[in-house]
XYZ file of C-alpha atoms in Angstrom:
361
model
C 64.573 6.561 48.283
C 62.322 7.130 45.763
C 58.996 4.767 45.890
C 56.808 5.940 42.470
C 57.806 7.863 39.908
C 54.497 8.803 38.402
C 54.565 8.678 34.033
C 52.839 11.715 32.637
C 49.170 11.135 31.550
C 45.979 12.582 29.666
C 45.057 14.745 32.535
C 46.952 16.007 35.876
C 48.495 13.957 38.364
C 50.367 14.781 41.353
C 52.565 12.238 44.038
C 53.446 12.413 47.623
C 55.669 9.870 49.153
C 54.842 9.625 52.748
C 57.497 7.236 53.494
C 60.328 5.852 52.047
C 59.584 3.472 48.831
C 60.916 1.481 46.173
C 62.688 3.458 43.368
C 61.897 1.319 40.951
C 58.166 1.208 41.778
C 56.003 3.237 39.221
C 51.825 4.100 38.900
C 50.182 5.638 35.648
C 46.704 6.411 35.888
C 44.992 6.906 32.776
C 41.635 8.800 32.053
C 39.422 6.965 29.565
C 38.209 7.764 27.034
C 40.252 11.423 27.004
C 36.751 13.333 26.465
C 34.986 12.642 29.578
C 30.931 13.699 29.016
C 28.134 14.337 31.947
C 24.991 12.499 30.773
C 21.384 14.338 32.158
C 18.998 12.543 33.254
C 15.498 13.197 35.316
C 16.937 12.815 38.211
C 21.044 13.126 38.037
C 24.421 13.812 36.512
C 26.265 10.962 35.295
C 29.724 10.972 34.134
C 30.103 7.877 32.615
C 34.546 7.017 32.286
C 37.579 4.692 33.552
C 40.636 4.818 35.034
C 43.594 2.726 33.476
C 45.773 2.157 36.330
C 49.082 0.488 35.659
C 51.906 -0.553 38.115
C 54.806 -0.388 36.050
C 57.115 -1.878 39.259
C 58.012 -5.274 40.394
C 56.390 -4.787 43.232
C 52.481 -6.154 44.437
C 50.205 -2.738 45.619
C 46.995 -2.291 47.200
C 44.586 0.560 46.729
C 43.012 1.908 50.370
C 41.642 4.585 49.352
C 40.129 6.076 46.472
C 38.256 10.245 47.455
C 36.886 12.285 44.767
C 36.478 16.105 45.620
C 34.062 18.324 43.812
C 35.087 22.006 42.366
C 33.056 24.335 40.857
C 34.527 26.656 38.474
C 36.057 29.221 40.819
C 37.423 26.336 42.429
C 35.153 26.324 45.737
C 34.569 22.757 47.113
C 31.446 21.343 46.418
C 31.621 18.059 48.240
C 33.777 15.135 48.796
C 33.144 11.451 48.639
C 35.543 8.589 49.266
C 35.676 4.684 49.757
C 38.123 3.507 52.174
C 39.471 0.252 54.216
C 37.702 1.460 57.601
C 35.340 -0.559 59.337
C 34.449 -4.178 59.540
C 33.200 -4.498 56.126
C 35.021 -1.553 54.291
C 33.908 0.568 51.752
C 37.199 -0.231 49.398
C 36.074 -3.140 48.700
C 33.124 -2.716 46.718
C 35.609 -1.934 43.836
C 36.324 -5.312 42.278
C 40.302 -4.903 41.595
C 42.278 -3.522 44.114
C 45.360 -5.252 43.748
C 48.020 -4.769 41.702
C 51.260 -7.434 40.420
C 54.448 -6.492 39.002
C 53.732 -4.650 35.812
C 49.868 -5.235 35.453
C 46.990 -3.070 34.170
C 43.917 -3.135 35.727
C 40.406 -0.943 34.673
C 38.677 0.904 37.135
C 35.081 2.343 36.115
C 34.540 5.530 38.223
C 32.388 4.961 41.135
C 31.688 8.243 41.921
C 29.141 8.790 38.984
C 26.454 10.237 40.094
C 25.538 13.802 41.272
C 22.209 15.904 41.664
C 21.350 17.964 39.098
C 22.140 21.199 40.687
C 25.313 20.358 41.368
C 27.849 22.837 39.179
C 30.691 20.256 38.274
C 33.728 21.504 37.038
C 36.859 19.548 38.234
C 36.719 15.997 39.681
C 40.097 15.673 42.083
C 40.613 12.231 42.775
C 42.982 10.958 45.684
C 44.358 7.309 45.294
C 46.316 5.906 48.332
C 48.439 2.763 47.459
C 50.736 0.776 49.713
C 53.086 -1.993 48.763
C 53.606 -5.249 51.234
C 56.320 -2.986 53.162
C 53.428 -0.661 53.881
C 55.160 1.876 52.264
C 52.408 4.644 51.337
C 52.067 6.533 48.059
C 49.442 9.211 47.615
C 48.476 9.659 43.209
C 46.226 12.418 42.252
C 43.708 12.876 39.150
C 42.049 15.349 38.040
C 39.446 15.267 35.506
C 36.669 18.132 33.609
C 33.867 16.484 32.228
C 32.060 18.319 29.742
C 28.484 18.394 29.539
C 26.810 15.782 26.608
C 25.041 18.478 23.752
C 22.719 16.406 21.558
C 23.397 18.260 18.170
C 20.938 16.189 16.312
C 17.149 15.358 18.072
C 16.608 11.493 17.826
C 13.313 9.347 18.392
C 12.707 6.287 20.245
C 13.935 3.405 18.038
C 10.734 1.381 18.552
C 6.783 1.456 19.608
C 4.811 0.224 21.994
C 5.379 -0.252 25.984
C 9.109 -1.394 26.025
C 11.381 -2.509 29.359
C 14.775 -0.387 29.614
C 16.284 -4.326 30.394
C 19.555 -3.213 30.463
C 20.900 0.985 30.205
C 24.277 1.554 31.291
C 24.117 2.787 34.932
C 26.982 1.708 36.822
C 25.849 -1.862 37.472
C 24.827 -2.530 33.871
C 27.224 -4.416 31.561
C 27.448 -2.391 28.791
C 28.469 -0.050 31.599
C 31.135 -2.405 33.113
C 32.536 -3.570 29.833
C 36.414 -3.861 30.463
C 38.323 -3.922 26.987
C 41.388 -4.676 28.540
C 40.610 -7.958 29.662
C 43.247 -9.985 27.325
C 40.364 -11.849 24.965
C 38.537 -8.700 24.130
C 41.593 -7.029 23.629
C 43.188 -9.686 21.338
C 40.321 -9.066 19.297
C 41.709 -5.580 18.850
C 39.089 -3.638 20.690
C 40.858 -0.820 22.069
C 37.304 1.153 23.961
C 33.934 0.744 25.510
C 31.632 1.723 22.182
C 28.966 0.629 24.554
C 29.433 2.844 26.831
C 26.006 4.132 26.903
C 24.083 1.419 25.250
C 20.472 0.204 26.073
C 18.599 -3.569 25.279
C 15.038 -2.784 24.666
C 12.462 -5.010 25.190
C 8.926 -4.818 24.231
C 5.912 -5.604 26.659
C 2.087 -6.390 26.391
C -0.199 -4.894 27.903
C 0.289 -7.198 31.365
C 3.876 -6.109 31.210
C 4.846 -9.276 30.262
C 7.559 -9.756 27.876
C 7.107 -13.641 26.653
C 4.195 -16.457 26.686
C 4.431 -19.764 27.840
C 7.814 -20.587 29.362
C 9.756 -18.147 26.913
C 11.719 -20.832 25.337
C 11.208 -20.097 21.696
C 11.723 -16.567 19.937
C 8.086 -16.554 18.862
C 6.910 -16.434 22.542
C 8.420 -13.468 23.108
C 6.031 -10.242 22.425
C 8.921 -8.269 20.668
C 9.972 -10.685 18.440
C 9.700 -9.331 14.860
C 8.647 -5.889 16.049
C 9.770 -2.601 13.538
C 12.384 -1.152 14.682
C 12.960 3.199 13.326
C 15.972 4.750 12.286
C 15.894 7.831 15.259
C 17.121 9.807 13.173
C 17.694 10.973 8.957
C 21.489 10.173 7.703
C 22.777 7.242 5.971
C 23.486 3.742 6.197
C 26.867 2.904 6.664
C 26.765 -0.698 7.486
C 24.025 -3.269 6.953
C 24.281 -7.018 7.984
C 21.215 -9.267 7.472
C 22.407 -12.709 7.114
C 22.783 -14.322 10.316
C 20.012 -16.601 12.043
C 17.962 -15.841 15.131
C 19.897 -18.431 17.245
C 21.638 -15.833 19.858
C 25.492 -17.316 18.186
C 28.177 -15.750 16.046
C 31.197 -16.559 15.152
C 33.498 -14.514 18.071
C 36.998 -14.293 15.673
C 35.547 -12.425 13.535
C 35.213 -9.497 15.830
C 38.853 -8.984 14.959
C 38.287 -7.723 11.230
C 34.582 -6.137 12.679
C 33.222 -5.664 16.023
C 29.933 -5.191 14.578
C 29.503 -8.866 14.182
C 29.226 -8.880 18.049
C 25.400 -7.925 17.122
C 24.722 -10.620 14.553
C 22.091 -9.060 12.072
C 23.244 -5.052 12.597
C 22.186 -1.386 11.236
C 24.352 1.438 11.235
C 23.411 4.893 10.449
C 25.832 8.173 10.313
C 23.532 11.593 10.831
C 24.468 14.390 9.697
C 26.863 15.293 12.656
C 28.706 12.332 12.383
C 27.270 10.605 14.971
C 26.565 6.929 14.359
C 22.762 5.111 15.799
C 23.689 1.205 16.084
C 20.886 -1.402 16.180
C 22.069 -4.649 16.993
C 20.620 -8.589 17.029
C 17.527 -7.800 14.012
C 15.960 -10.493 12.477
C 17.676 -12.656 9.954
C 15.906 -10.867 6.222
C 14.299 -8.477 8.212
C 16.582 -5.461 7.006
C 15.112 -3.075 4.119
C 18.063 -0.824 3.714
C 21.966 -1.392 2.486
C 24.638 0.446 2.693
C 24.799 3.419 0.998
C 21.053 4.560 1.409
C 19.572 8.013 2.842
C 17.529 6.988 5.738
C 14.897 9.578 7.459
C 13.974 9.865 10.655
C 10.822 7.365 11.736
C 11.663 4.996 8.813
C 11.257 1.237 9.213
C 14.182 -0.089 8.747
C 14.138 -3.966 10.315
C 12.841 -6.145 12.431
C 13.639 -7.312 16.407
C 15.911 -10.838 16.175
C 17.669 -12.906 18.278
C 20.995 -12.860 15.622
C 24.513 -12.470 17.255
C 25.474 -12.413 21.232
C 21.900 -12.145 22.209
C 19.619 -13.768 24.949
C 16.548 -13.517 23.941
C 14.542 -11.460 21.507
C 15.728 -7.826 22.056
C 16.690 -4.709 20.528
C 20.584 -3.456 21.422
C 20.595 0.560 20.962
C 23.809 2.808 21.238
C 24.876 6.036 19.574
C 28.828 6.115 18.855
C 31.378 8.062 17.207
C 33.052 5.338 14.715
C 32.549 1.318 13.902
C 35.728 0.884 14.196
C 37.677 -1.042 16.910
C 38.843 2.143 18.583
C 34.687 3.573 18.311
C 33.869 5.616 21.844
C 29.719 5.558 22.960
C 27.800 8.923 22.947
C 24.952 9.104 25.133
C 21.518 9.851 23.305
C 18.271 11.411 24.500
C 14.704 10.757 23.217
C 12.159 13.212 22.097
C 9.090 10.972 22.684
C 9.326 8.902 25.460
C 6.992 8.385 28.553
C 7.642 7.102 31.912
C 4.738 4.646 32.928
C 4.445 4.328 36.534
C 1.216 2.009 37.407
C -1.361 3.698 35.695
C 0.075 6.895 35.208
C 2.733 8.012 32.230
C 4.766 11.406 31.974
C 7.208 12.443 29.582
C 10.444 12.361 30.466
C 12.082 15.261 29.711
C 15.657 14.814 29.481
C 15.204 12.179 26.729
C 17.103 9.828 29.042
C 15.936 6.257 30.277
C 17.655 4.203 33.114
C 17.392 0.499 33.356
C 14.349 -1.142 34.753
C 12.294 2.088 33.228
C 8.867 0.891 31.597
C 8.259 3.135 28.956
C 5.301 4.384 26.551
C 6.109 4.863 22.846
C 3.477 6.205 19.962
């Protein structure tokens, strides 16, 4: 008897059976988005996707497995990786959803990311092992070639001064582990993660401090009404500027624009269709609209608190849309420096990681 019958996806899958199984019991794993990029940084690879992984059965499964395997381009193995259900506190379980109901979807955000730089990637292989509660065994495999990120259009650091990376979107960050299949975000329409590789700046002073007093108000924090730059020329294509600085917005209207997520909001399309997003500005702090040619450098508002925000901040992504179905594009700087106690260098990739304390002029 037949236990999965595998539906065709964006990629290449494969199934063994290694005992006998439900027929009516079916997996689809889905690659997401269907471009899948490697990011550079100083220090790493990163490629940055999810897996959509329906059970189309009746049936309740378990993942026990999950192995990656590493190809180069003449298909020689560079190395393998895996999390399993060995040991007394297994490995499997650091992924968050493992189990599977009757006809449920469920995201997965790869958690083999990262690699060293000199590490040729050309195929990911991944091996998924699922059993059922008859411990029936079903082997799914993936295969995925990322494509290495090529900035077409050389952007600047979207603010000055000594700014906190608070947030990037390594693996543990949340614009990172944003899952728009979770049934409120996806009522809303939201079909992607346009935040895929988003960063919230936050400006320091010279103690590395990023508020006074007990932080409480907007005006104690350092950033708060700092100039924020357009990182690159091209033109506006969205401009909100009405909404207060009190960190609220009104969440049903992400269905007719998911920009409204960001309260007070830029966006700018360069000139190879890439979009720059800056999110939660200052309520009247904008000095563009919609429509305007925008140069790289330009002042163009000011650091709020408007939309789902915190605390004083500046929310930074590149993207390739404002619509509901918009994908995130990692971006790399031009002009940043690393400080490190009382020592800077530039960063050469471009690219910042969270918890980075960085040097703008």
């Amino acid at each position: 008897m037949n236990f999965l019958k595998l539906i065709p996806f964006v990629m290449v899958a494969t199934i063994t059976i290694t005992k006998p199984a439900l027929g009516q019991s079916k997996i689809e794993i889905t690659i997401k988005p269907k471009v899948t990029l490697i990011e550079v940084n100083e220090n790493k690879q990163i490629v940055n996707f999810d897996f959509l992984v329906t059970n189309s059965s009746t049936d309740t499964i378990l993942l026990d497995q999950l192995r990656v395997s590493v190809y180069d381009n003449k298909e020689y193995l560079l190395q393998r990786k895996f999390l399993d259900n060995n040991g007394t506190a297994p490995s499997i379980l650091l992924l968050p959803k493992r189990i599977w109901e009757g006809n449920q979807e469920q995201l997965i955000f790869n958690p083999f990311s990262e690699f060293e730089l000199v590490t040729p990637i050309h195929k990911l292989e991944y091996e998924w092992i699922f059993t059922n509660s008859k411990d029936e065994e079903t082997k799914v495999t993936t295969v995925v070639y990322p494509e290495r990120y090529n900035e077409k259009v050389a952007l600047i650091f979207p603010l000055k001064g000594k700014i906190l990376v608070y947030d990037a979107h390594d693996y543990n960050s949340h614009h990172r582990r944003f899952d728009y299949t979770f049934r409120p975000i996806k009522s809303f329409g939201i079909k992607s993660n346009f935040m895929r590789y988003a960063y919230d700046f936050v400006l320091l002073n010279s103690e590395n401090k990023q508020f006074k007093n007990q932080g409480e108000e907007n005006e104690d924090y350092f950033g708060f009404g700092a100039t924020v730059y357009a990182v690159a020329e091209g033109t506006v294509i969205y401009a909100s500027n009405k909404h207060q600085d009190n960190k609220k917005f009104d969440i049903q209207k992400l269905k007719d624009n998911p920009l409204e997520l960001y309260g007070n909001c830029i966006a700018i399309q360069h000139k190879d269709n890439t979009i720059s997003v800056y999110g939660h500005l200052m309520h009247n702090s904008l000095t563009v609209k919609v429509g305007d040619t925008i140069h790289t450098n330009q002042s163009i508002a000011k650091i709020g608190t408007s939309g789902s925000s915190f605390f004083p901040h500046l929310h930074f992504e590149m993207r390739n849309a404002i619509t509901h179905d918009a994908e995130g594009l990692p971006s790399y700087f031009k002009n940043i420096f690393l400080v490190e106690g009382s020592h800077k260098r530039k960063l050469n990739s471009g690219c910042a990681t969270t918890g980075n304390i960085l040097q703008i002029k």
